[in-house]
Short mmCIF file of C-alpha atoms and ligand atoms in Angstrom, two decimals:
data_model
loop_
_atom_site.label_atom_id
_atom_site.label_comp_id
_atom_site.label_asym_id
_atom_site.label_seq_id
_atom_site.Cartn_x
_atom_site.Cartn_y
_atom_site.Cartn_z
CA UNK A 1 100.40 -150.79 374.54
CA UNK A 2 103.29 -149.92 371.78
CA UNK A 3 105.11 -153.18 371.81
CA UNK A 4 107.83 -154.44 369.53
CA UNK A 5 108.10 -158.09 368.63
CA UNK A 6 110.63 -160.31 370.74
CA UNK A 7 112.02 -161.49 367.15
CA UNK A 8 112.60 -157.79 366.70
CA UNK A 9 114.71 -157.35 369.85
CA UNK A 10 116.76 -160.41 369.31
CA UNK A 11 117.80 -159.87 365.89
CA UNK A 12 117.77 -156.19 365.45
CA UNK A 13 118.14 -154.28 368.55
CA UNK A 14 121.34 -153.01 369.86
CA UNK A 15 122.54 -152.85 373.60
CA UNK A 16 121.40 -149.31 374.70
CA UNK A 17 118.05 -149.32 373.05
CA UNK A 18 114.84 -149.26 374.80
CA UNK A 19 111.97 -151.72 374.20
CA UNK A 20 108.64 -152.65 375.44
CA UNK A 21 107.63 -156.44 374.77
CA UNK A 22 104.76 -158.39 375.67
CA UNK A 23 104.35 -162.22 376.26
CA UNK A 24 103.92 -165.36 378.16
CA UNK A 25 106.20 -166.44 380.81
CA UNK A 26 107.97 -169.73 379.94
CA UNK A 27 110.53 -169.91 383.10
CA UNK A 28 110.96 -167.77 386.18
CA UNK A 29 114.05 -168.11 388.41
CA UNK A 30 114.48 -166.13 391.40
CA UNK A 31 118.16 -165.73 392.72
CA UNK A 32 119.32 -165.10 396.16
CA UNK A 33 120.79 -161.69 395.25
CA UNK A 34 117.71 -160.06 394.68
CA UNK A 35 117.02 -160.86 390.89
CA UNK A 36 114.53 -162.51 389.14
CA UNK A 37 115.10 -164.43 385.24
CA UNK A 38 112.19 -164.68 383.20
CA UNK A 39 111.95 -165.80 380.10
CA UNK A 40 109.13 -164.88 377.74
CA UNK A 41 108.02 -165.81 374.50
CA UNK A 42 105.40 -163.90 372.10
CA UNK A 43 105.14 -166.16 369.17
CA UNK A 44 107.22 -163.99 366.87
CA UNK A 45 110.06 -166.46 366.83
CA UNK A 46 110.98 -169.83 368.63
CA UNK A 47 113.49 -168.30 370.93
CA UNK A 48 112.44 -166.67 374.16
CA UNK A 49 113.49 -163.31 375.62
CA UNK A 50 115.19 -163.42 378.94
CA UNK A 51 114.23 -160.50 380.99
CA UNK A 52 116.26 -159.41 384.17
CA UNK A 53 114.08 -157.72 386.90
CA UNK A 54 115.80 -156.80 390.24
CA UNK A 55 114.56 -156.09 393.63
CA UNK A 56 114.63 -152.38 393.19
CA UNK A 57 111.23 -152.68 390.99
CA UNK A 58 108.21 -151.65 392.97
CA UNK A 59 106.37 -154.92 392.54
CA UNK A 60 109.16 -157.22 392.79
CA UNK A 61 108.23 -158.96 395.89
CA UNK A 62 104.33 -158.72 395.59
CA UNK A 63 104.32 -159.84 392.01
CA UNK A 64 107.58 -160.64 390.14
CA UNK A 65 108.77 -163.34 392.33
CA UNK A 66 105.54 -165.19 391.93
CA UNK A 67 105.66 -165.50 388.12
CA UNK A 68 105.36 -168.67 386.61
CA UNK A 69 104.80 -170.44 383.31
CA UNK A 70 101.54 -169.11 381.27
CA UNK A 71 101.32 -165.76 383.03
CA UNK A 72 101.19 -162.75 380.58
CA UNK A 73 103.49 -159.62 381.10
CA UNK A 74 104.35 -156.24 379.54
CA UNK A 75 107.86 -155.50 379.94
CA UNK A 76 109.54 -151.94 379.30
CA UNK A 77 113.53 -151.60 379.73
CA UNK A 78 117.00 -151.63 378.13
CA UNK A 79 118.36 -153.92 376.01
CA UNK A 80 121.71 -155.13 377.29
CA UNK A 81 124.23 -157.67 376.23
CA UNK A 82 123.54 -161.07 377.58
CA UNK A 83 125.87 -162.56 379.92
CA UNK A 84 124.48 -166.19 379.51
CA UNK A 85 125.09 -168.38 376.30
CA UNK A 86 122.56 -168.71 373.58
CA UNK A 87 121.28 -165.22 372.98
CA UNK A 88 122.78 -161.71 371.81
CA UNK A 89 120.79 -159.65 374.18
CA UNK A 90 118.51 -159.31 376.95
CA UNK A 91 115.96 -156.79 378.56
CA UNK A 92 116.66 -155.19 382.05
CA UNK A 93 113.31 -154.31 383.21
CA UNK A 94 112.65 -150.87 384.03
CA UNK A 95 108.75 -151.85 384.51
CA UNK A 96 107.12 -154.87 384.47
CA UNK A 97 103.25 -155.33 384.62
CA UNK A 98 101.52 -158.83 385.08
CA UNK A 99 98.38 -158.45 382.89
CA UNK A 100 97.40 -162.19 383.60
CA UNK A 101 98.33 -164.71 386.14
CA UNK A 102 98.30 -168.39 385.37
CA UNK A 103 97.93 -170.32 388.55
CA UNK A 104 100.82 -173.09 388.44
CA UNK A 105 98.40 -175.37 390.37
CA UNK A 106 96.21 -175.99 387.00
CA UNK A 107 98.14 -174.30 384.16
CA UNK A 108 98.25 -177.27 382.01
CA UNK A 109 101.49 -176.26 379.81
CA UNK A 110 104.00 -176.56 382.22
CA UNK A 111 107.85 -176.39 381.43
CA UNK A 112 108.22 -180.14 380.93
CA UNK A 113 107.63 -182.56 378.24
CA UNK A 114 104.07 -183.20 377.26
CA UNK A 115 102.81 -185.84 374.97
CA UNK A 116 101.18 -184.89 371.55
CA UNK A 117 98.20 -186.76 372.66
CA UNK A 118 97.88 -184.70 375.97
CA UNK A 119 98.53 -181.49 373.71
CA UNK A 120 95.54 -182.36 371.47
CA UNK A 121 93.07 -182.20 374.69
CA UNK A 122 94.71 -178.76 375.42
CA UNK A 123 94.60 -177.45 371.70
CA UNK A 124 93.58 -174.05 372.89
CA UNK A 125 96.75 -173.33 374.75
CA UNK A 126 99.26 -175.92 372.79
CA UNK A 127 100.07 -173.14 370.35
CA UNK A 128 102.18 -171.80 373.49
CA UNK A 129 104.44 -174.52 373.30
CA UNK A 130 107.63 -174.47 371.05
CA UNK A 131 106.54 -177.43 368.86
CA UNK A 132 103.14 -175.92 367.86
CA UNK A 133 104.49 -172.27 367.64
CA UNK A 134 106.86 -173.53 365.15
CA UNK A 135 104.30 -175.49 363.31
CA UNK A 136 102.13 -172.36 363.24
CA UNK A 137 105.03 -170.38 361.79
CA UNK A 138 105.91 -172.74 359.30
CA UNK A 139 102.40 -173.34 358.33
CA UNK A 140 101.99 -169.98 357.58
CA UNK A 141 105.17 -169.47 355.73
CA UNK A 142 104.14 -172.51 353.31
CA UNK A 143 100.63 -170.64 352.85
CA UNK A 144 102.41 -167.25 351.73
CA UNK A 145 104.88 -169.32 349.60
CA UNK A 146 101.68 -171.03 347.81
CA UNK A 147 100.29 -167.52 346.78
CA UNK A 148 103.85 -166.17 345.91
CA UNK A 149 104.29 -169.03 343.58
CA UNK A 150 101.02 -168.81 341.85
CA UNK A 151 100.71 -164.98 341.74
CA UNK A 152 104.50 -164.37 340.40
CA UNK A 153 103.26 -166.61 337.46
CA UNK A 154 100.01 -164.95 336.82
CA UNK A 155 97.61 -167.46 338.03
CA UNK A 156 94.30 -166.10 339.46
CA UNK A 157 93.19 -166.70 342.92
CA UNK A 158 89.77 -168.25 342.87
CA UNK A 159 87.24 -168.73 345.51
CA UNK A 160 85.23 -171.77 344.50
CA UNK A 161 81.96 -172.62 346.71
CA UNK A 162 82.12 -174.18 350.09
CA UNK A 163 78.53 -175.81 349.51
CA UNK A 164 78.12 -177.37 346.59
CA UNK A 165 75.65 -179.81 345.06
CA UNK A 166 78.21 -181.93 343.14
CA UNK A 167 80.04 -184.64 344.18
CA UNK A 168 83.80 -184.41 342.45
CA UNK A 169 84.82 -187.86 342.69
CA UNK A 170 81.63 -189.10 342.11
CA UNK A 171 82.10 -191.48 345.36
CA UNK A 172 80.80 -191.07 348.69
CA UNK A 173 82.55 -189.40 351.57
CA UNK A 174 80.36 -186.56 351.60
CA UNK A 175 79.05 -184.31 354.48
CA UNK A 176 75.34 -183.30 353.91
CA UNK A 177 74.19 -179.61 354.48
CA UNK A 178 70.81 -179.33 355.34
CA UNK A 179 68.23 -177.60 357.59
CA UNK A 180 65.44 -180.01 357.76
CA UNK A 181 64.69 -180.92 361.30
CA UNK A 182 66.57 -184.35 362.19
CA UNK A 183 64.19 -187.17 362.39
CA UNK A 184 61.04 -185.15 361.02
CA UNK A 185 62.24 -184.57 357.38
CA UNK A 186 59.49 -184.05 355.16
CA UNK A 187 58.47 -187.24 352.59
CA UNK A 188 57.71 -187.57 349.35
CA UNK A 189 55.02 -189.93 348.07
CA UNK A 190 57.01 -193.08 347.70
CA UNK A 191 58.05 -192.31 351.51
CA UNK A 192 61.63 -190.97 350.84
CA UNK A 193 63.14 -187.91 352.24
CA UNK A 194 61.59 -185.04 350.31
CA UNK A 195 64.82 -182.86 349.42
CA UNK A 196 62.90 -180.31 347.52
CA UNK A 197 61.69 -178.84 350.64
CA UNK A 198 65.17 -178.51 352.02
CA UNK A 199 67.13 -175.17 352.30
CA UNK A 200 68.71 -175.28 348.55
CA UNK A 201 65.76 -177.46 347.33
CA UNK A 202 68.04 -180.13 346.61
CA UNK A 203 70.68 -182.16 348.24
CA UNK A 204 73.59 -180.16 349.11
CA UNK A 205 77.26 -180.97 350.53
CA UNK A 206 80.40 -179.63 352.03
CA UNK A 207 82.70 -179.76 348.95
CA UNK A 208 85.41 -182.28 348.73
CA UNK A 209 87.39 -180.50 345.84
CA UNK A 210 86.83 -177.02 344.02
CA UNK A 211 88.40 -178.85 340.94
CA UNK A 212 85.06 -178.78 338.90
CA UNK A 213 84.33 -175.19 339.45
CA UNK A 214 88.00 -174.26 338.96
CA UNK A 215 88.12 -175.81 335.65
CA UNK A 216 85.35 -173.27 334.28
CA UNK A 217 87.42 -170.36 335.38
CA UNK A 218 90.44 -171.72 333.71
CA UNK A 219 88.63 -172.06 330.84
CA UNK A 220 88.08 -168.39 330.83
CA UNK A 221 91.12 -166.93 332.58
CA UNK A 222 93.64 -169.31 331.66
CA UNK A 223 95.73 -170.07 334.90
CA UNK A 224 93.69 -170.09 338.22
CA UNK A 225 94.13 -171.88 341.62
CA UNK A 226 91.88 -172.38 344.44
CA UNK A 227 93.14 -172.41 348.37
CA UNK A 228 90.68 -173.22 350.59
CA UNK A 229 88.99 -175.81 353.17
CA UNK A 230 88.08 -179.25 352.03
CA UNK A 231 85.79 -182.01 353.86
CA UNK A 232 85.71 -185.49 353.28
CA UNK A 233 83.54 -187.83 355.38
CA UNK A 234 85.84 -190.71 354.99
CA UNK A 235 86.38 -193.09 357.84
CA UNK A 236 90.05 -193.14 357.75
CA UNK A 237 91.64 -193.00 361.06
CA UNK A 238 95.26 -192.58 359.68
CA UNK A 239 98.07 -190.36 360.86
CA UNK A 240 97.59 -188.46 357.15
CA UNK A 241 93.87 -188.12 356.83
CA UNK A 242 91.59 -185.42 358.11
CA UNK A 243 87.97 -184.77 357.68
CA UNK A 244 88.56 -181.16 357.11
CA UNK A 245 91.95 -179.89 355.70
CA UNK A 246 92.90 -177.31 353.28
CA UNK A 247 93.70 -177.92 349.46
CA UNK A 248 95.43 -176.12 347.08
CA UNK A 249 94.20 -176.41 343.47
CA UNK A 250 95.92 -175.08 340.30
CA UNK A 251 94.13 -175.69 336.94
CA UNK A 252 95.79 -174.76 333.64
CA UNK A 253 94.19 -174.27 330.06
CA UNK A 254 96.73 -175.16 327.30
CA UNK A 255 98.20 -177.59 329.81
CA UNK A 256 98.73 -181.19 329.20
CA UNK A 257 100.10 -183.87 332.18
CA UNK A 258 103.77 -183.11 331.20
CA UNK A 259 103.33 -179.50 331.87
CA UNK A 260 101.15 -180.33 334.93
CA UNK A 261 103.91 -182.58 336.63
CA UNK A 262 106.37 -179.64 335.50
CA UNK A 263 104.49 -177.18 337.56
CA UNK A 264 104.03 -179.56 340.57
CA UNK A 265 107.48 -180.15 340.77
CA UNK A 266 108.44 -176.65 340.59
CA UNK A 267 105.69 -175.66 342.96
CA UNK A 268 106.90 -177.90 345.90
CA UNK A 269 110.49 -176.79 345.44
CA UNK A 270 109.69 -173.23 345.51
CA UNK A 271 107.76 -173.66 348.70
CA UNK A 272 110.24 -176.03 350.40
CA UNK A 273 113.01 -173.49 349.79
CA UNK A 274 110.80 -170.79 350.83
CA UNK A 275 110.47 -172.33 354.32
CA UNK A 276 114.30 -173.21 354.51
CA UNK A 277 114.78 -169.24 354.03
CA UNK A 278 112.31 -167.92 356.24
CA UNK A 279 112.01 -170.26 359.08
CA UNK A 280 115.45 -171.23 359.75
CA UNK A 281 115.52 -171.48 363.66
CA UNK A 282 111.99 -173.64 363.46
CA UNK A 283 113.36 -176.02 360.98
CA UNK A 284 116.56 -176.30 363.15
CA UNK A 285 114.45 -177.14 366.10
CA UNK A 286 112.33 -179.63 364.04
CA UNK A 287 115.49 -181.33 362.87
CA UNK A 288 117.04 -181.25 366.53
CA UNK A 289 113.61 -182.28 368.26
CA UNK A 290 111.17 -184.03 366.05
CA UNK A 291 112.89 -185.93 363.32
CA UNK A 292 116.63 -185.80 362.58
CA UNK A 293 116.30 -186.37 359.05
CA UNK A 294 114.00 -182.94 357.80
CA UNK A 295 116.89 -180.83 356.78
CA UNK A 296 118.81 -183.41 354.67
CA UNK A 297 115.62 -184.28 353.12
CA UNK A 298 114.83 -180.71 352.07
CA UNK A 299 118.44 -180.30 350.80
CA UNK A 300 118.32 -183.68 349.03
CA UNK A 301 114.74 -183.07 347.39
CA UNK A 302 115.77 -179.53 346.30
CA UNK A 303 118.99 -180.88 344.70
CA UNK A 304 117.59 -183.68 342.66
CA UNK A 305 114.88 -184.08 339.92
CA UNK A 306 111.40 -185.73 340.67
CA UNK A 307 111.79 -189.34 339.07
CA UNK A 308 108.89 -190.03 336.42
CA UNK A 309 107.51 -193.49 336.58
CA UNK A 310 104.41 -194.87 334.79
CA UNK A 311 101.79 -196.97 336.91
CA UNK A 312 102.69 -199.93 334.95
CA UNK A 313 106.20 -199.63 335.74
CA UNK A 314 105.66 -198.85 339.49
CA UNK A 315 103.46 -201.94 339.63
CA UNK A 316 106.23 -204.35 337.59
CA UNK A 317 108.99 -202.85 340.20
CA UNK A 318 106.34 -203.82 343.44
CA UNK A 319 105.65 -207.19 341.85
CA UNK A 320 109.25 -208.06 341.28
CA UNK A 321 110.34 -206.48 344.69
CA UNK A 322 109.91 -209.74 346.46
CA UNK A 323 108.50 -208.22 349.27
CA UNK A 324 105.37 -209.34 351.15
CA UNK A 325 102.55 -206.48 351.36
CA UNK A 326 99.76 -206.24 353.55
CA UNK A 327 97.71 -205.05 350.52
CA UNK A 328 97.51 -206.89 347.39
CA UNK A 329 99.41 -205.59 344.39
CA UNK A 330 98.87 -206.13 340.59
CA UNK A 331 98.04 -204.15 337.52
CA UNK A 332 94.42 -202.52 337.92
CA UNK A 333 94.68 -202.32 341.80
CA UNK A 334 95.20 -198.95 343.43
CA UNK A 335 98.67 -198.06 345.16
CA UNK A 336 98.45 -198.22 348.90
CA UNK A 337 100.59 -196.47 351.16
CA UNK A 338 103.13 -198.86 351.74
CA UNK A 339 103.69 -199.59 347.97
CA UNK A 340 103.90 -195.69 347.65
CA UNK A 341 106.68 -195.43 350.36
CA UNK A 342 108.30 -198.53 349.00
CA UNK A 343 108.92 -196.51 345.59
CA UNK A 344 109.67 -193.30 346.69
CA UNK A 345 111.78 -194.31 349.78
CA UNK A 346 113.44 -197.63 349.16
CA UNK A 347 113.60 -197.80 345.30
CA UNK A 348 114.34 -194.02 344.30
CA UNK A 349 115.12 -192.36 347.92
CA UNK A 350 113.43 -189.10 346.38
CA UNK A 351 110.07 -187.87 345.18
CA UNK A 352 108.48 -189.72 342.53
CA UNK A 353 105.67 -188.92 340.09
CA UNK A 354 103.64 -191.57 338.86
CA UNK A 355 101.50 -191.26 335.81
CA UNK A 356 99.11 -193.14 333.83
CA UNK A 357 96.99 -194.98 336.16
CA UNK A 358 94.07 -197.58 335.13
CA UNK A 359 91.05 -195.75 334.31
CA UNK A 360 89.09 -198.14 336.51
CA UNK A 361 90.54 -196.71 339.74
CA UNK A 362 90.32 -192.93 338.69
CA UNK A 363 87.74 -190.38 338.74
CA UNK A 364 85.66 -189.75 335.65
CA UNK A 365 87.21 -186.39 334.43
CA UNK A 366 90.67 -187.64 333.96
CA UNK A 367 91.65 -187.75 330.11
CA UNK A 368 91.62 -191.16 328.64
CA UNK A 369 94.89 -192.44 327.15
CA UNK A 370 95.24 -193.74 323.55
CA UNK A 371 95.57 -196.92 324.89
CA UNK A 372 92.15 -196.75 326.37
CA UNK A 373 92.89 -198.41 329.46
CA UNK A 374 94.82 -195.70 331.34
CA UNK A 375 94.15 -192.16 332.17
CA UNK A 376 96.46 -189.05 331.99
CA UNK A 377 96.45 -189.02 335.75
CA UNK A 378 99.40 -188.38 338.17
CA UNK A 379 100.36 -188.60 341.69
CA UNK A 380 103.46 -187.15 343.51
CA UNK A 381 104.92 -189.19 346.18
CA UNK A 382 107.17 -188.29 348.65
CA UNK A 383 109.32 -190.34 351.40
CA UNK A 384 107.73 -190.78 354.71
CA UNK A 385 104.27 -189.20 353.54
CA UNK A 386 103.46 -191.12 350.16
CA UNK A 387 100.87 -189.20 348.03
CA UNK A 388 101.11 -185.51 348.61
CA UNK A 389 99.86 -184.46 345.51
CA UNK A 390 96.84 -185.92 343.11
CA UNK A 391 96.52 -184.29 339.47
CA UNK A 392 95.51 -185.15 336.10
CA UNK A 393 95.02 -183.78 332.20
CA UNK A 394 91.19 -183.34 332.28
CA UNK A 395 88.89 -185.22 329.52
CA UNK A 396 88.30 -182.39 327.09
CA UNK A 397 86.50 -184.55 324.53
CA UNK A 398 82.57 -184.31 325.19
CA UNK A 399 81.85 -187.83 323.55
CA UNK A 400 84.56 -189.52 325.49
CA UNK A 401 83.50 -187.78 328.82
CA UNK A 402 79.89 -188.70 328.27
CA UNK A 403 80.84 -192.32 327.92
CA UNK A 404 83.01 -192.42 330.80
CA UNK A 405 80.29 -190.85 332.98
CA UNK A 406 77.58 -193.33 331.89
CA UNK A 407 80.09 -196.19 332.44
CA UNK A 408 80.79 -194.69 335.92
CA UNK A 409 76.85 -194.57 336.50
CA UNK A 410 77.03 -190.84 336.88
CA UNK A 411 74.19 -188.64 334.99
CA UNK A 412 75.91 -186.26 332.53
CA UNK A 413 72.77 -184.09 332.80
CA UNK A 414 73.60 -183.20 336.35
CA UNK A 415 77.13 -182.30 335.11
CA UNK A 416 75.42 -180.18 332.42
CA UNK A 417 77.44 -177.07 333.06
CA UNK A 418 80.57 -179.08 333.42
CA UNK A 419 80.00 -180.60 329.98
CA UNK A 420 79.29 -177.09 328.64
CA UNK A 421 82.93 -176.59 328.97
CA UNK A 422 83.63 -179.15 326.27
CA UNK A 423 80.74 -178.18 324.04
CA UNK A 424 81.98 -174.56 323.58
CA UNK A 425 85.55 -173.84 323.15
CA UNK A 426 87.11 -176.65 324.69
CA UNK A 427 90.72 -176.76 325.42
CA UNK A 428 93.18 -179.42 326.96
CA UNK A 429 93.50 -178.57 330.54
CA UNK A 430 95.03 -179.89 333.57
CA UNK A 431 95.54 -179.38 337.23
CA UNK A 432 96.29 -181.12 340.56
CA UNK A 433 95.41 -180.87 344.39
CA UNK A 434 97.92 -180.57 347.24
CA UNK A 435 96.87 -181.01 350.86
CA UNK A 436 98.49 -178.30 352.84
CA UNK A 437 98.67 -180.67 356.05
CA UNK A 438 100.63 -183.24 354.01
CA UNK A 439 102.97 -180.45 353.10
CA UNK A 440 103.46 -179.38 356.49
CA UNK A 441 103.99 -182.77 357.69
CA UNK A 442 106.48 -183.48 355.19
CA UNK A 443 108.67 -180.34 356.14
CA UNK A 444 108.31 -180.58 359.81
CA UNK A 445 108.50 -184.14 360.22
CA UNK A 446 105.71 -184.28 362.47
CA UNK A 447 104.15 -187.64 362.40
CA UNK A 448 100.45 -187.13 363.01
CA UNK A 449 98.36 -184.72 360.50
CA UNK A 450 96.27 -183.72 363.73
CA UNK A 451 99.39 -181.98 365.00
CA UNK A 452 99.92 -179.69 361.93
CA UNK A 453 96.30 -177.84 361.90
CA UNK A 454 94.96 -176.06 364.86
CA UNK A 455 91.91 -178.08 365.47
CA UNK A 456 91.72 -181.31 363.63
CA UNK A 457 88.29 -182.81 362.57
CA UNK A 458 88.81 -186.66 362.27
CA UNK A 459 86.09 -189.31 363.07
CA UNK A 460 84.51 -188.98 366.36
CA UNK A 461 86.54 -185.89 367.19
CA UNK A 462 85.33 -182.28 366.63
CA UNK A 463 86.51 -180.73 370.14
CA UNK A 464 87.01 -176.89 370.26
P1 LIG B 501 94.63 -190.71 349.90
O1 LIG B 501 94.72 -191.74 348.71
O2 LIG B 501 95.88 -190.35 350.65
O3 LIG B 501 93.48 -190.65 350.60
P2 LIG B 501 93.38 -189.04 347.69
O4 LIG B 501 93.71 -189.72 346.66
O5 LIG B 501 91.79 -189.31 348.20
O6 LIG B 501 94.53 -189.21 348.84
P3 LIG B 501 93.15 -186.62 346.20
O7 LIG B 501 91.47 -186.78 346.09
O8 LIG B 501 93.90 -186.74 344.92
O9 LIG B 501 93.63 -187.56 347.49
O10 LIG B 501 93.34 -185.16 347.09
C1 LIG B 501 94.39 -184.34 346.53
C2 LIG B 501 95.34 -184.33 347.80
O11 LIG B 501 94.74 -183.68 349.09
C3 LIG B 501 95.88 -185.61 348.29
O12 LIG B 501 97.20 -185.60 347.44
C4 LIG B 501 96.49 -185.13 349.68
O13 LIG B 501 97.69 -184.19 349.89
C5 LIG B 501 95.08 -184.05 349.97
N1 LIG B 501 94.15 -185.05 350.79
C6 LIG B 501 93.38 -185.92 350.35
N2 LIG B 501 92.40 -186.33 351.22
C7 LIG B 501 93.14 -185.85 352.61
C8 LIG B 501 92.47 -185.84 353.87
N3 LIG B 501 91.55 -186.70 354.10
N4 LIG B 501 93.13 -185.48 354.67
C9 LIG B 501 94.22 -184.47 354.17
N5 LIG B 501 94.64 -184.30 353.15
C10 LIG B 501 94.36 -185.22 352.22
MN1 LIG B 502 91.53 -190.10 350.13
#
């Protein structure tokens, strides 16, 4: 089946050329004069290609007039100038083979408005809609741009383990990986589960971040990045949290927090402009149908510097705002999404990089500042989403690191290899984590994170 893409036909072929295309029927209209007008989409672009089939085709009465949404077809014909508005060319069918029927009585994706909630129940078919096709293409363009950005700067793409024995944050939120029979786990003498008899002879988990391992490679190869699935068993039923999401984590040796923030800003801008260049039709679609502000937001973000603000200044502004907050705000408390959105949306109207958070609310590996109260951490906040990136300069002094771990009830011995980096040739280094889905949400304006990943995993839901 030597087919070419609908995108190629629409963009590159001139009237007179012959083409074979395959796709799924979106609409079929049969006119009295012995013509059928069929639109098909093959996912290569947002637009559907119009096919005109006439009664001289052998299967016209038997098959073609019975086509409906969802049927798959393979069509060979001549590219002709389009009479109708909206497209340059259409295809005059010389042969139309029906490959698979889709009974209109039960095909779920009818050509009408479906709610996002309904489409989540049809996640195996929702990619055939305009919205989910466009999301998939934008997600692909974002992923490619991520690799391009780092590759063009000499970063090494690093595969960190998915199964790990270390909890990067030192907090809960871990999915356990075990092959012990549920309910019949072997017990030790004290009656507790004997994990030494488990598959890895210890407790193991799905990773929450590849950062600690990425640091080890950065301290050998200089600049590295990971890009892979990440798991958090946090019970957050929000439009911005998934239990399984994709994270990009660059880690840079000989880099401090300022350098880290600079890379984060350049990186986001690179990704945004790549999507605008490569997916103009999809972006137009999102701007018209999903969120009328996404294109203006992108242009605005690209044309302005990100604001730099310390946590202390941010809290000051929040306290003095005179607003009433659902969550309390004072120095020492973490910023909630409502606070983050106020700062980035109402105070500045552009992305803001907040730095130097209280040590008490941040992870053990973040570098202690000279004030002994704050750490060299940064969050990048964007309008509508809030936090899109979290990063820090890492603690590179062994004694300070040991002290922080003990203060946070972590056992330095179980991080012996991580401590070794500070023992042997320690260097200042920094990095950040970017949630892929939050970027896709920000770019497309999609309201719910469940609709920017093919098969969302959230509390109480792992369908498909
Ligand atoms: P939040 O406060 O929004 O829960 P976090 O502080 O837990 O985020 P980090 O641990 O710093 O996030 O993770 C780095 C990045 O990964 C975040 O900036 C965000 O883009 C993304 N991220 C974190 N948790 C999730 C999640 N549950 N689902 C999707 N993306 C996430
Ligand atoms: Mn979180």
